[in-house]
Amino acid sequence: VQLQASGGGLVQAGGSLRLSCAASVRTFSRYNMGWFRQAPGKEREFVAAIKWSAGSTYYAASVKGRFTISRDNAKNTVYLQMNSLKAEDTGVYYCAADWKYRSSGYSSRVYEYDYWGQGTLVTVSS
């Protein structure tokens, strides 16, 4: 499985960006997908996840109400719409795929994801 993230860039605080993550796998619709981010000098942290069926979404408290995760299984792509961006949203954003069934519907743990994209840099200027 290969994941290719794109859409990062430089944006002013209060602005918006839309990240995309294209997967090269025929069984994309069976994977739970997640977005994580890593700020300079900090650990990678969970941002959002979407269940394989696209029926359920999950967010970190810091982005809830501002970010929206979605997926298009026909296009093998997951998206992260980011609105009302803040300087603290700055970091490298990674998409990840989780093959395993989860009763909760998702995981927020880095080590539970099986595949990772290369990351796309988001810089929010204040």
XYZ file of C-alpha atoms in Angstrom:
126
model
C 0.000 0.000 0.000
C 1.330 3.410 -0.955
C -0.136 6.646 0.342
C 0.560 10.006 -1.280
C -0.393 13.102 0.705
C -0.700 16.518 -0.906
C -2.261 19.932 -0.438
C -0.045 21.449 2.209
C 1.295 24.966 2.015
C 1.594 28.345 3.675
C -1.600 30.000 4.878
C -2.464 32.858 7.176
C -4.182 32.260 10.479
C -7.911 31.976 9.949
C -7.467 30.545 6.482
C -8.257 27.126 5.057
C -6.481 24.254 3.358
C -7.636 20.931 2.003
C -5.298 17.973 2.222
C -5.668 14.896 0.060
C -4.246 11.420 0.429
C -4.368 9.055 -2.525
C -3.943 5.335 -1.888
C -2.635 2.818 -4.373
C -4.536 -0.242 -3.219
C -7.630 -1.954 -4.599
C -9.039 -2.683 -1.148
C -8.917 0.937 0.008
C -12.546 0.823 1.136
C -11.627 -1.758 3.798
C -9.117 0.481 5.569
C -9.807 2.854 8.379
C -7.913 6.031 7.543
C -6.322 8.601 9.781
C -4.549 11.933 9.697
C -1.746 12.729 12.091
C 0.561 15.711 12.404
C 3.980 16.418 13.804
C 5.188 19.838 14.836
C 8.918 20.585 15.066
C 10.379 19.037 18.199
C 7.149 17.283 19.122
C 5.761 13.793 18.830
C 3.384 12.794 16.108
C -0.211 13.293 17.230
C -3.622 12.139 16.147
C -5.784 14.603 14.237
C -8.728 12.741 12.743
C -9.879 9.328 11.561
C -12.624 7.898 9.422
C -13.974 4.380 9.499
C -13.678 2.164 6.435
C -17.418 2.474 5.797
C -17.188 6.288 5.942
C -20.057 6.210 8.416
C -18.097 7.426 11.413
C -15.521 10.131 11.957
C -13.358 11.007 14.949
C -11.383 14.100 15.880
C -8.834 15.299 18.342
C -10.305 17.868 20.697
C -7.937 20.527 19.359
C -9.390 20.370 15.839
C -13.006 19.387 16.427
C -15.345 21.855 14.801
C -12.624 23.218 12.523
C -11.411 20.158 10.588
C -13.441 17.654 8.594
C -12.221 14.260 7.427
C -13.921 12.563 4.505
C -13.206 9.871 1.960
C -14.123 8.902 -1.556
C -13.701 5.165 -1.871
C -14.299 5.308 -5.617
C -11.220 7.534 -5.922
C -9.164 5.768 -3.224
C -8.725 9.131 -1.542
C -9.150 10.566 1.932
C -9.386 14.293 2.583
C -8.842 16.657 5.473
C -10.579 20.010 5.170
C -8.968 22.443 7.593
C -10.728 25.703 8.401
C -10.012 28.494 10.870
C -6.379 27.489 10.942
C -4.223 28.539 13.850
C -0.462 28.887 14.226
C -0.467 25.794 16.438
C -1.802 23.736 13.523
C 1.598 24.089 11.855
C 3.373 20.809 11.180
C 3.862 17.947 8.795
C 0.586 16.155 8.177
C 0.603 12.433 7.535
C -2.137 10.156 6.316
C -2.191 6.571 7.519
C -4.094 3.359 6.874
C -5.284 0.878 9.483
C -6.288 -2.560 8.267
C -7.565 -4.018 11.505
C -11.129 -4.236 12.740
C -11.730 -2.010 15.749
C -14.814 -2.157 17.913
C -14.451 1.563 18.581
C -14.265 2.205 14.862
C -10.853 3.876 14.875
C -7.492 4.222 16.564
C -5.645 7.360 17.639
C -2.405 5.494 18.261
C 0.466 5.924 15.827
C 1.724 2.358 16.261
C -1.627 0.827 15.343
C -1.520 2.124 11.780
C -0.054 -0.156 9.168
C 0.875 2.200 6.335
C 1.966 5.833 6.177
C 2.244 8.521 3.570
C 5.299 10.752 3.217
C 3.703 13.812 4.807
C 2.801 17.265 3.578
C 3.904 20.461 5.322
C 1.313 22.920 6.605
C 2.564 26.280 7.823
C 0.138 28.715 9.424
C 1.449 32.230 9.876
C 0.060 34.357 12.689
